[in-house]
Every structure is written in structure tokens, then in C-alpha cells.
CSV table of C-alpha atoms in Angstrom, one decimal:
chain,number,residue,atom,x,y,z
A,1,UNK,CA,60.7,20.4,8.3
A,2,UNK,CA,63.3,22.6,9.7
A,3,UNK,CA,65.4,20.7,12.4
A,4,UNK,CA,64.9,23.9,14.9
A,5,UNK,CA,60.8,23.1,14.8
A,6,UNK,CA,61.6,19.0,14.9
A,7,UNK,CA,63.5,19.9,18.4
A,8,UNK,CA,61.0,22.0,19.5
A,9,UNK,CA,58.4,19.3,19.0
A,10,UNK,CA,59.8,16.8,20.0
A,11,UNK,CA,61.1,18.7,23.5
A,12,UNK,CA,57.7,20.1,23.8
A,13,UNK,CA,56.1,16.3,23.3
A,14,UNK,CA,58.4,14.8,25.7
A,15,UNK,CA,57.9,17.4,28.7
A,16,UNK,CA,54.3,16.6,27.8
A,17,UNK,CA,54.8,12.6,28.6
A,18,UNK,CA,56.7,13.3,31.7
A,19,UNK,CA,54.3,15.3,33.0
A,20,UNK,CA,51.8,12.8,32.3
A,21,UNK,CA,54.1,10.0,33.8
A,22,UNK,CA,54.6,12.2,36.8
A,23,UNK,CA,51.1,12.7,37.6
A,24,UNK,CA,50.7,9.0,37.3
A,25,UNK,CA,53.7,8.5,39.7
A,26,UNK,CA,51.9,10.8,42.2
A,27,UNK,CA,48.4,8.8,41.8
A,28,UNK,CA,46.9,11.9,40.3
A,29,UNK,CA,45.7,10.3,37.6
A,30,UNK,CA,45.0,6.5,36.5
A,31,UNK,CA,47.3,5.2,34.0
A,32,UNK,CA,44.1,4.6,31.8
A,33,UNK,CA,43.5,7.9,31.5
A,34,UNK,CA,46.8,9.0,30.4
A,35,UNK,CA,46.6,6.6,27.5
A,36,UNK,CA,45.3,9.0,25.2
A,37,UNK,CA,47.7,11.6,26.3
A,38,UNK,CA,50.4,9.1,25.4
A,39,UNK,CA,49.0,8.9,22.2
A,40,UNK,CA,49.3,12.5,21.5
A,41,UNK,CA,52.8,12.3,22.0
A,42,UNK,CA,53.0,9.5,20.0
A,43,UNK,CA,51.4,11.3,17.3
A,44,UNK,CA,53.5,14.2,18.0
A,45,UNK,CA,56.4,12.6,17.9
A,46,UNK,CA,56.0,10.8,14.2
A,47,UNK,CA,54.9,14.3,12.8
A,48,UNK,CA,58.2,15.6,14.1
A,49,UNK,CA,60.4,12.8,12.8
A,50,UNK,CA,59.3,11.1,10.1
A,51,UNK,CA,59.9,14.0,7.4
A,52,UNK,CA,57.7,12.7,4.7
A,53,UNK,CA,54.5,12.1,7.0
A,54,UNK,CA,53.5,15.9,7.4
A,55,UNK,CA,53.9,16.0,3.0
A,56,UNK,CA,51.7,12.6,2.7
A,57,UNK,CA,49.0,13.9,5.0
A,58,UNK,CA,48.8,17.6,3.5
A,59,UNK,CA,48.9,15.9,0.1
A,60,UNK,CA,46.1,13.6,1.4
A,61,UNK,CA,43.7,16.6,3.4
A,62,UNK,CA,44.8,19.3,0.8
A,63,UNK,CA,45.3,21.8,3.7
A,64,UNK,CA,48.2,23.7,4.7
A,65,UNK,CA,50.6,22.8,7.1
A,66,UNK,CA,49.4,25.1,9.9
A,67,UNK,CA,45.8,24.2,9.0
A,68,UNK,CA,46.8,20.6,9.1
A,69,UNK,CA,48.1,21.1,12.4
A,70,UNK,CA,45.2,23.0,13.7
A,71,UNK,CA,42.7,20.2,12.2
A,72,UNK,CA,44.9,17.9,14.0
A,73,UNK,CA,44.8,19.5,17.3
A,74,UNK,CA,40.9,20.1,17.4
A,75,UNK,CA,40.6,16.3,16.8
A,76,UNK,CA,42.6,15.0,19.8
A,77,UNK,CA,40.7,18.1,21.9
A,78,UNK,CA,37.6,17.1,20.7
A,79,UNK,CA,38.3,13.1,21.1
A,80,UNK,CA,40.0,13.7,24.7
A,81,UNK,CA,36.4,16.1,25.5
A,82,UNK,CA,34.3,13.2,24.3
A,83,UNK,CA,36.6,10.4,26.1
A,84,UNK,CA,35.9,12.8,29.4
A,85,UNK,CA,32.3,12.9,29.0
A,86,UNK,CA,31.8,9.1,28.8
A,87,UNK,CA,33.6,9.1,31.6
A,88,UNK,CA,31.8,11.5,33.5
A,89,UNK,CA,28.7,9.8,32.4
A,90,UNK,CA,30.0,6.7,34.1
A,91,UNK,CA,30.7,7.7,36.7
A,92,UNK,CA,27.8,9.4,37.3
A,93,UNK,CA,25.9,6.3,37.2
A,94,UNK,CA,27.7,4.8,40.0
A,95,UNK,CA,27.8,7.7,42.0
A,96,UNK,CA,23.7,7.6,41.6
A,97,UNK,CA,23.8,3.7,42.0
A,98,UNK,CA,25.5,4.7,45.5
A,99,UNK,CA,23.5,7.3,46.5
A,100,UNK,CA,20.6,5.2,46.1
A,101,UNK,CA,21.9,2.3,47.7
A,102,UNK,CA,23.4,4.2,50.6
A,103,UNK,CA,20.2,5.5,50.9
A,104,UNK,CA,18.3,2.0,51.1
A,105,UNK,CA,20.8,0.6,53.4
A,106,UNK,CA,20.7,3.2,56.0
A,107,UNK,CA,16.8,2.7,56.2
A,108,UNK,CA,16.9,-0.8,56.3
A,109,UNK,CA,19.8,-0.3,59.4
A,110,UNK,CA,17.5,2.0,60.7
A,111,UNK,CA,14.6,-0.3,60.7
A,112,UNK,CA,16.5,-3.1,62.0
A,113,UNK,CA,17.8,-0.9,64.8
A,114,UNK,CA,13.7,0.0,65.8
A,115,UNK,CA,12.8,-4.1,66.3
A,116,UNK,CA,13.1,-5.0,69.1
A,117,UNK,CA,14.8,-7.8,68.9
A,118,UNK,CA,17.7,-5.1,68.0
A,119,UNK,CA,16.8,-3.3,70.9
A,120,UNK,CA,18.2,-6.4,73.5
A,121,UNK,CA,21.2,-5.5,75.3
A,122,UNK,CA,24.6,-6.3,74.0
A,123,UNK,CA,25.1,-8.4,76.8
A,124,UNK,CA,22.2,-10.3,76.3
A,125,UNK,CA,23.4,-10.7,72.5
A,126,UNK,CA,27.0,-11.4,73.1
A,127,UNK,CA,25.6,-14.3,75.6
A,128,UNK,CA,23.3,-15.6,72.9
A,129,UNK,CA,26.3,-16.0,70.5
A,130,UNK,CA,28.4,-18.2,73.0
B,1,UNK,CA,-3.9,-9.3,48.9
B,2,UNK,CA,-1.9,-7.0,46.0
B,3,UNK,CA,1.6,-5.9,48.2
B,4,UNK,CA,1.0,-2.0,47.3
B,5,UNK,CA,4.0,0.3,47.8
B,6,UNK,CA,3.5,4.4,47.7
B,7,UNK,CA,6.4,5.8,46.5
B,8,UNK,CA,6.8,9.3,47.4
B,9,UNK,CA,9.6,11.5,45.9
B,10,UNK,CA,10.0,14.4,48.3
B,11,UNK,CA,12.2,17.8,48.1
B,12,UNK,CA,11.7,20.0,51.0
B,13,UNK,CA,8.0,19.1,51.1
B,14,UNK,CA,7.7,19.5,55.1
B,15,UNK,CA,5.0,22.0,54.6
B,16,UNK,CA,2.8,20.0,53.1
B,17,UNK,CA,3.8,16.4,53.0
B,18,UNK,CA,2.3,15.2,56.7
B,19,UNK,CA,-1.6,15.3,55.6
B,20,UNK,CA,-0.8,14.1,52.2
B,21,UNK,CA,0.7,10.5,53.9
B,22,UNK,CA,-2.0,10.8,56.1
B,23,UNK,CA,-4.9,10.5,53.3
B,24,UNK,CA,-3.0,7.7,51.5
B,25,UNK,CA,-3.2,5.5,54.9
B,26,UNK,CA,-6.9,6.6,55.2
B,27,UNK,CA,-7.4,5.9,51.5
B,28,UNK,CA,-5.2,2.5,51.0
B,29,UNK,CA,-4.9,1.5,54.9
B,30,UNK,CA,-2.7,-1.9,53.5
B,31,UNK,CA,-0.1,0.1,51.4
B,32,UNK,CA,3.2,0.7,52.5
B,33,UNK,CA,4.6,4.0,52.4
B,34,UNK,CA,8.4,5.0,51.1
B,35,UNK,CA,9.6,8.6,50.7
B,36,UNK,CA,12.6,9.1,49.1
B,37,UNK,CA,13.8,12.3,50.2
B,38,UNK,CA,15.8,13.5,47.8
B,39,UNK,CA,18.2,15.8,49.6
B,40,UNK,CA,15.6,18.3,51.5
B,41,UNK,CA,17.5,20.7,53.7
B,42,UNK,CA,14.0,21.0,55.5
B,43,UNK,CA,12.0,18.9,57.8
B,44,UNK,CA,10.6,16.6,55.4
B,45,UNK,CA,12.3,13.7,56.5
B,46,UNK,CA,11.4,14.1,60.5
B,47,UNK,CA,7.4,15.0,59.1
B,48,UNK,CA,7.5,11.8,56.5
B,49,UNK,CA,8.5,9.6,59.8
B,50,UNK,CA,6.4,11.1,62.5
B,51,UNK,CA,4.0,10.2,59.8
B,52,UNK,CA,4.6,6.5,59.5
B,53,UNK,CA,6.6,6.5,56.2
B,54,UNK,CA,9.4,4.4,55.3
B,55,UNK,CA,12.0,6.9,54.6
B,56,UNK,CA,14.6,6.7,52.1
B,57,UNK,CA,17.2,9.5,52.9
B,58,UNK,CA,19.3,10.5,49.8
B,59,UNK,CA,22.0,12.1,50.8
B,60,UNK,CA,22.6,14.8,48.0
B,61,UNK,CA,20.0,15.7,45.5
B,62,UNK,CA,19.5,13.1,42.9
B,63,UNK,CA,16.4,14.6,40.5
B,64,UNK,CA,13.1,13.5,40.8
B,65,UNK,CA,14.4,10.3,38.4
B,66,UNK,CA,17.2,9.6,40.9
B,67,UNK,CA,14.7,9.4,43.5
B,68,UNK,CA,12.0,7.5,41.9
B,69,UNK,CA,14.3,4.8,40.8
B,70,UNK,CA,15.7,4.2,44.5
B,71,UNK,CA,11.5,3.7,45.2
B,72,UNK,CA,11.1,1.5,42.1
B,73,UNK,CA,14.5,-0.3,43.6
B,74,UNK,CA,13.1,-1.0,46.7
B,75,UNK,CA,10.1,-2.1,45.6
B,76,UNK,CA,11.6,-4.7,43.0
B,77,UNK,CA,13.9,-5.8,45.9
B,78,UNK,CA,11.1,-6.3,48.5
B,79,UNK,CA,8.7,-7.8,45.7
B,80,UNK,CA,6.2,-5.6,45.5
B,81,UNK,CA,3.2,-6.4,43.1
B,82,UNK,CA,2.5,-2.9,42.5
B,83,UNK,CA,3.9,0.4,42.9
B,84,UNK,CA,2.2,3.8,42.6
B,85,UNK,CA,4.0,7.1,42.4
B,86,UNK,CA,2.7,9.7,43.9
B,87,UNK,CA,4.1,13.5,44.6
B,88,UNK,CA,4.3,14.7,47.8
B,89,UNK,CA,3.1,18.5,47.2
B,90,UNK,CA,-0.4,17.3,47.9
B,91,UNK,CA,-1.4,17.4,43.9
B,92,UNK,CA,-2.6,13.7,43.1
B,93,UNK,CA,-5.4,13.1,45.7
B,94,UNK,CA,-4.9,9.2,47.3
B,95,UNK,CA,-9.2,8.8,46.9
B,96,UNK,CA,-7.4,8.7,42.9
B,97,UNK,CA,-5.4,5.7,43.7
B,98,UNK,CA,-7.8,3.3,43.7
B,99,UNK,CA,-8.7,4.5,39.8
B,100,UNK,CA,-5.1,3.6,38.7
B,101,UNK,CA,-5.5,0.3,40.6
B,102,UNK,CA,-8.9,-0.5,39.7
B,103,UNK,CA,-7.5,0.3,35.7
B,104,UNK,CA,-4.6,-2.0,36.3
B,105,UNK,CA,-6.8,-5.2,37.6
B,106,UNK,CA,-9.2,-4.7,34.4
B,107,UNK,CA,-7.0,-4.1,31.6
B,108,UNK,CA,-3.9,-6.3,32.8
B,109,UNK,CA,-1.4,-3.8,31.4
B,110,UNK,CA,1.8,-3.2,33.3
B,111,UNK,CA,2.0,0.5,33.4
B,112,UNK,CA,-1.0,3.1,34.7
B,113,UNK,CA,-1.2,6.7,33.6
B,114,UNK,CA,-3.3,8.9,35.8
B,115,UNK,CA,-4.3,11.7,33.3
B,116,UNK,CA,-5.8,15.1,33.3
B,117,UNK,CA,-6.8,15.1,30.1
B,118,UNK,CA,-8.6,12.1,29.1
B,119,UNK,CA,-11.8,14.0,30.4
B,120,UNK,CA,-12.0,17.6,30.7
B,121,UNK,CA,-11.2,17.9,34.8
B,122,UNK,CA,-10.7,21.8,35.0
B,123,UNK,CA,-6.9,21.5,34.9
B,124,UNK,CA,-5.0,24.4,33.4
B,125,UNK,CA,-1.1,24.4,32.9
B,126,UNK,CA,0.9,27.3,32.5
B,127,UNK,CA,1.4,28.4,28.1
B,128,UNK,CA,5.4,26.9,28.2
B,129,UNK,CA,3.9,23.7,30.3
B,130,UNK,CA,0.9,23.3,28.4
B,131,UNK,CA,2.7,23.4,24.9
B,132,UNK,CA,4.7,20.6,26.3
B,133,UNK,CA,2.5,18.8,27.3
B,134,UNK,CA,0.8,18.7,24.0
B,135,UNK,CA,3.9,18.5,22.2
B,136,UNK,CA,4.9,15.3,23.7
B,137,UNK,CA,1.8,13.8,24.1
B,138,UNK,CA,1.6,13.7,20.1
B,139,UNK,CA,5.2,12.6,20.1
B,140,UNK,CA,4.4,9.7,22.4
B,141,UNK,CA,1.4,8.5,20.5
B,142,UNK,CA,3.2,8.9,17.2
B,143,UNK,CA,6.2,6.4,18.4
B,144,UNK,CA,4.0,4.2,20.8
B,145,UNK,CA,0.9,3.8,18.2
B,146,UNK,CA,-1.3,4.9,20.6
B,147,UNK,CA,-3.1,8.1,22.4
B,148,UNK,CA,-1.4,9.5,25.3
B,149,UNK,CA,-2.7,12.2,26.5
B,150,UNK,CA,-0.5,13.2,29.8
B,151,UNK,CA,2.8,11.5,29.3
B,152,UNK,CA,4.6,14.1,31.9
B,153,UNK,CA,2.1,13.0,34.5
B,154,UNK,CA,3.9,11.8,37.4
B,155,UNK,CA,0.8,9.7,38.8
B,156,UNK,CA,1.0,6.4,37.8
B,157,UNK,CA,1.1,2.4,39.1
B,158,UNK,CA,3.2,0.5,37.8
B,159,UNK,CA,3.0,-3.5,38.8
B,160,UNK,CA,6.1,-5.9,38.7
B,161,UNK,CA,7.2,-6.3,35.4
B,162,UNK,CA,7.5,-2.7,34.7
B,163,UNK,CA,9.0,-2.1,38.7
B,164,UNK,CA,11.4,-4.4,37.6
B,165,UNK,CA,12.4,-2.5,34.5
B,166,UNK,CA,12.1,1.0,35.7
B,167,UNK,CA,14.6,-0.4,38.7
B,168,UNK,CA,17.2,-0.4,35.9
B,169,UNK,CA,16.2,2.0,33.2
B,170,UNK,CA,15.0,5.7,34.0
B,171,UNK,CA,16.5,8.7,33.3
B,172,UNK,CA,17.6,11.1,36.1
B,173,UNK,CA,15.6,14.4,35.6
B,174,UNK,CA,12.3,15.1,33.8
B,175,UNK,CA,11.7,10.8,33.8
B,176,UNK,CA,8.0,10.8,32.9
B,177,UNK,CA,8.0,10.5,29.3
B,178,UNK,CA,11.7,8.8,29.0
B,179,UNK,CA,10.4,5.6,30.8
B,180,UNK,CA,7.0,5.7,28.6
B,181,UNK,CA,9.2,5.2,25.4
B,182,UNK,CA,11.6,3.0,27.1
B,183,UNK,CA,8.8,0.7,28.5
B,184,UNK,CA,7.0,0.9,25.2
B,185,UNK,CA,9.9,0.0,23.3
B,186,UNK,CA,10.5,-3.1,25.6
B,187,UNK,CA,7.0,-4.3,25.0
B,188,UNK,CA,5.2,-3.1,28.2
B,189,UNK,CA,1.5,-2.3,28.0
B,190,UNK,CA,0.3,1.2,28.9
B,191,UNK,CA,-3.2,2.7,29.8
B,192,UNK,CA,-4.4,6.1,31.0
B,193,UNK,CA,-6.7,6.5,33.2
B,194,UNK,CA,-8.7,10.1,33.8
B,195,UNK,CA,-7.9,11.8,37.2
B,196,UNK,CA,-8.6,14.8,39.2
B,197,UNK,CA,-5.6,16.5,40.1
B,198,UNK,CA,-5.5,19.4,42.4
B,199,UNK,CA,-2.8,22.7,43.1
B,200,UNK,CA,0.2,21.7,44.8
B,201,UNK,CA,-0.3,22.2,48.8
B,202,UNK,CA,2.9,24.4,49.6
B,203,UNK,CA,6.1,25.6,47.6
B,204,UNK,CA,6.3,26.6,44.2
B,205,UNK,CA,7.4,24.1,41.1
B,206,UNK,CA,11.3,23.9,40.3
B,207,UNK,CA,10.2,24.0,36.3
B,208,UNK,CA,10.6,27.6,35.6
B,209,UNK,CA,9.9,28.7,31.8
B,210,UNK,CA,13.1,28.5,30.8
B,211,UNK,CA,13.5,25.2,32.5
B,212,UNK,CA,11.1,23.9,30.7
B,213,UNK,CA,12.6,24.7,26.7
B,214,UNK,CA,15.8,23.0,28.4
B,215,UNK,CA,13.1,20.5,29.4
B,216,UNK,CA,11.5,19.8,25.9
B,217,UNK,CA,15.1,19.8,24.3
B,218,UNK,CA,16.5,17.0,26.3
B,219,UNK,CA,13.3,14.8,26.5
B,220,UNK,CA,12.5,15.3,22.9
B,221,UNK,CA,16.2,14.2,22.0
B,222,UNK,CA,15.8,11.2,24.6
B,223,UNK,CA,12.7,10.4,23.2
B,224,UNK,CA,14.2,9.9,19.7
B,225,UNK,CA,17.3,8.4,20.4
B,226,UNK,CA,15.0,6.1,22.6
B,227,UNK,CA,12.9,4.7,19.9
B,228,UNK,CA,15.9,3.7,18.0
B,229,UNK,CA,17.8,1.9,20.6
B,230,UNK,CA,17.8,-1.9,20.9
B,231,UNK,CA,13.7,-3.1,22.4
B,232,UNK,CA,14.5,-5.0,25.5
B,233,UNK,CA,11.7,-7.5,26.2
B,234,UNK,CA,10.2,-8.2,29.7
B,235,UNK,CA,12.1,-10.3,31.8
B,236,UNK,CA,10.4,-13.8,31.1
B,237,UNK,CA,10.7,-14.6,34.8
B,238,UNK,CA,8.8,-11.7,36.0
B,239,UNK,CA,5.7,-11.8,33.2
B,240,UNK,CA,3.4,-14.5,34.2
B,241,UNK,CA,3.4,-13.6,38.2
B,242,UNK,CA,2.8,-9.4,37.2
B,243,UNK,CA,-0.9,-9.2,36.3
B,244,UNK,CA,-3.6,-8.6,38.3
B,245,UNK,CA,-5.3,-11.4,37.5
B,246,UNK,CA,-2.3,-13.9,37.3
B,247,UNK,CA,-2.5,-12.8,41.4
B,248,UNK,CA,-6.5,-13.2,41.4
């Protein structure tokens, strides 16, 4: 590959990784979730520099370079898309497992809080205590 | 005595929810009550307690799944024997109740459909509600080896093995026929039961007809992908305390 587009990869792939590290440095983003971005820059990085792996893979796919690229591209979107989803998912299960419990608690508090055993003063309870 | 809990899933049913909780507690005076309100921004939660309800406020809106699972929850953590879902828009009448119990205590199964079309009761569903109901009523009897005739009926008792399970497993919106194919595949026992079911009180339905292709898409994949997943059996703990007669 011409060393102009190796430079220009690799540059491009390592303002990529900072950025990544940077929001991780910020606590914008879990490190767990940046693993797959460091991956991509992984990837990027041994297309850029190891000259024979671009040949081996077009060889391999029987696409062109740019198509290779582009096949390559779509994968990682598509992987990073379903990686987000199963997140979501997730995530959405606890935030419903909350909601529900939040839900149940507050009743049972409020129930609690209507006997009247509840209803004696603080006093009363404090004095109980000692 | 069976420990009977009403659950009640509730989204801005103020209008109409008050006489509805009234003629359960004239019709099954030893049942407890819960609404799960599931993120009305109306008075349904002031009307369900002036009422006499156990009221579980959700703060956001959930789905009627969402809200029906934080019922079966609470009923599964309080040990109920049986729970019964009802909708609060006034269209299952509580004199019913007692059918889906009665059905329960004879036939020992763990999960009570109340149908509107075992018999011919008058009911007539919209044409995009009616196809769909058709549609997976035929799909359900297919997987489950058995007739169903009102799998998207949301009137149903369900007694402690299947409270247990439907605490854990049921899908978020459009639940009814999900949790049929997810019991089912688990090895729970299901009955209908004809019912009489009557126009909602107030309000208008949230399944519009495009709703409901979105509707038939989702379950009908859910469905599928259901049947094929991994059975879980009954919780061995839970199956010799959850029939009817194991409590007789």
C-alpha cells in the first residue's frame, strides 16, 4: 500500500483510540464498552502495517480493495449496532426490574406508614429503643 | 380459604376504575385488591385508593406486561394461591370471576383463560383485531396441541405455580399470548373458560390498526422464537402446594 495511505490510517486509527481513551478518562464511557472500539483500531492498524494482509484477504474474499474495506466497515458497524442493542436490552430489564420494585416498595412504606403502630410518636419510639 | 389477589393494570382509568373495584369487593368480598398503575397522569391512583385498593404506583409507563408482572411479583412475594387479572376499563365483569375460579378448582390446571369465544357471547372485535385474534388463536393451538380460542384475552387466574413463573418471564407489551407459549413450553396446564365480556366503561383502546400489524409482527415472531427456546419446568418446590385441591 502506498506509505502516504499507511500514515493516514494509521494517524486516523490512533486519533480514534485517544479519543476513546479520553472519554474513558472523563468517565464518559465504561472501559467495557470501548473494547470493541479498541479493537477497530486494532484491526485498523494490522491492515495498515502488515503489507501482505490487505493481498491475503482480497485473495481470500475475491473483492476489491475498496470493496474489501467497505465489507469491513459494515461488519464492525453492524457488530458495534448489535453489541449496543444487547446492551440496551439489558439494561432495559433492569431499568423495568427497578421500576417495578420501586414501585412495590413505596407501597409497602406507605402501608407501613398507615398502621398504627407507625403512627406512634417518635418520642415514644426512640424511648422504646433505649 | 384460597389467598385471592385482583390484579388490576391501570392507565389513566380514573373515569371508570372506582365502580369497577367496587363490584370485585361486592363479588369476591375476601380478595385483595392491587392496581398497578402504570404511569397515569390522571386520577387513577387517588380513585383506586379512595376505593380500597392496594396501589402499586409505577413511576413511568411500563406496558401493560411491565405492569402485570409487578402484580404477578407481589403476589409470588406475599404467597398468594391465586391471582386473577383483571382490566380496569370495566370490560371483564367480577360476577365472571368466580367462573375462572370455579374452572381452576375443577380441572387443577395452573393457568385460566376467560374466553369470548368458547360460546358464542355477542362479542364483536374490530376486522384488524378480529384477524388477530383468529390468527393467533390457530397459532397457539398448533404449538400448544390444543384449542385456544382467545389467547389475547387479558382475563385470566392464574394459581402459584404459574404466579411464580409469570413473576420472572413475561414480555413487556402485548403479554397475553407470549406467556401462553412460555407457560406451555414449561409444562403448565391451560384451560379456557367461556365469559361474558362487556365495552370498556370510559377511554378509548391504545391498539390502533396500525398498532395492531406492529402487534401481530412482534408476537407472532415471539411466539416462534418462543417454541424453540429451552422448556423450563415448574419449580418443583412450588407444584405440589398450587392446586386447588392440594389446598382442599
Amino acid at each position: 500500500m502506498n506509505p502516504r495511505a499507511v500514515l493516514f490510517i494509521a494517524v486516523l486509527g490512533l486519533l480514534f483510540a485517544a479519543f476513546a481513551i479520553e472519554l474513558v478518562r472523563r468517565r464518559l464511557v465504561r472501559p467495557e464498552y470501548v473494547l470493541v472500539w479498541g479493537v477497530m483500531a486494532f484491526g485498523t492498524g494490522v491492515l495498515a502495517f502488515l503489507a501482505g494482509c490487505a493481498p491475503w484477504l482480497m485473495t481470500l474474499s475475491g473483492l476489491s480493495y475498496q470493496s474489501l474495506v467497505t465489507l469491513l466497515g459494515f461488519l464492525f458497524t453492524s457488530g458495534m449496532v448489535l453489541t449496543l442493542t444487547v446492551i440496551a436490552n439489558r439494561q432495559g430489564k433492569r431499568v423495568i426490574r427497578l421500576t417495578q420494585e420501586n414501585a412495590l416498595l413505596r407501597m409497602e412504606i406507605e402501608r407501613l406508614r398507615s398502621t398504627p403502630a407507625a403512627q406512634s410518636s417518635p418520642a415514644e419510639d426512640k424511648g422504646g429503643d433505649a | 380459604m384460597l389467598k385471592l389477589l385482583v390484579i388490576l393494570p391501570a392507565y389513566n382509568e380514573g373515569q371508570c376504575i372506582r365502580p369497577v373495584l367496587a363490584e370485585i369487593v361486592r363479588q369476591q368480598p375476601h380478595a385483595d385488591l392491587l392496581v398497578v398503575n402504570d404511569g397515569s397522569i390522571d386520577d387513577t391512583v387517588t380513585a383506586a385508593l379512595q376505593a380500597g385498593a392496594l396501589v402499586a404506583d409505577l413511576p413511568h409507563n411500563l406496558g401493560i406486561g411491565g405492569a402485570m408482572q409487578t402484580g404477578f411479583r407481589y403476589a409470588k412475594a406475599h404467597g398468594y394461591d391465586v391471582a386473577v387479572q383483571v382490566d380496569a376499563d370495566g370490560q371483564h365483569p367480577a360476577d365472571q370471576i368466580q367462573l375462572l375460579l370455579n374452572e381452576m378448582e375443577r380441572s387443577g390446571v395452573d393457568l385460566v383463560i376467560g374466553s369470548r369465544f368458547v360460546e358464542a357471547t355477542g362479542y364483536r372485535a374490530s376486522l384488524t383485531r378480529g384477524v388477530g385474534i383468529r390468527f393467533f388463536a390457530r397459532l397457539l393451538s398448533a404449538l400448544c396441541h390444543q384449542r385456544l380460542t382467545d389467547t389475547t384475552s387479558g382475563f385470566r387466574a392464574a394459581n402459584r405455580a404459574a404466579i411464580a413463573h409469570l413473576a420472572d418471564n413475561y414480555a413487556c407489551d402485548y403479554p397475553e399470548v407470549e406467556s401462553l407459549i412460555s407457560l406451555h413450553r414449561a409444562g403448565y396446564r391451560i384451560c379456557e373458560v367461556p365469559v361474558r365480556m362487556l365495552p370498556r366503561q370510559a377511554g378509548t383502546s391504545s391498539i390502533s390498526p396500525l398498532r395492531s400489524v406492529y402487534y401481530m409482527m412482534k408476537v407472532a415472531f415471539a411466539v416462534l422464537v418462543g417454541a424453540l427456546s429451552d422448556a423450563r419446568p415448574p419449580l418443583a418446590e412450588d407444584r405440589p402446594s398450587t392446586t386447588p385441591e392440594a389446598e382442599a
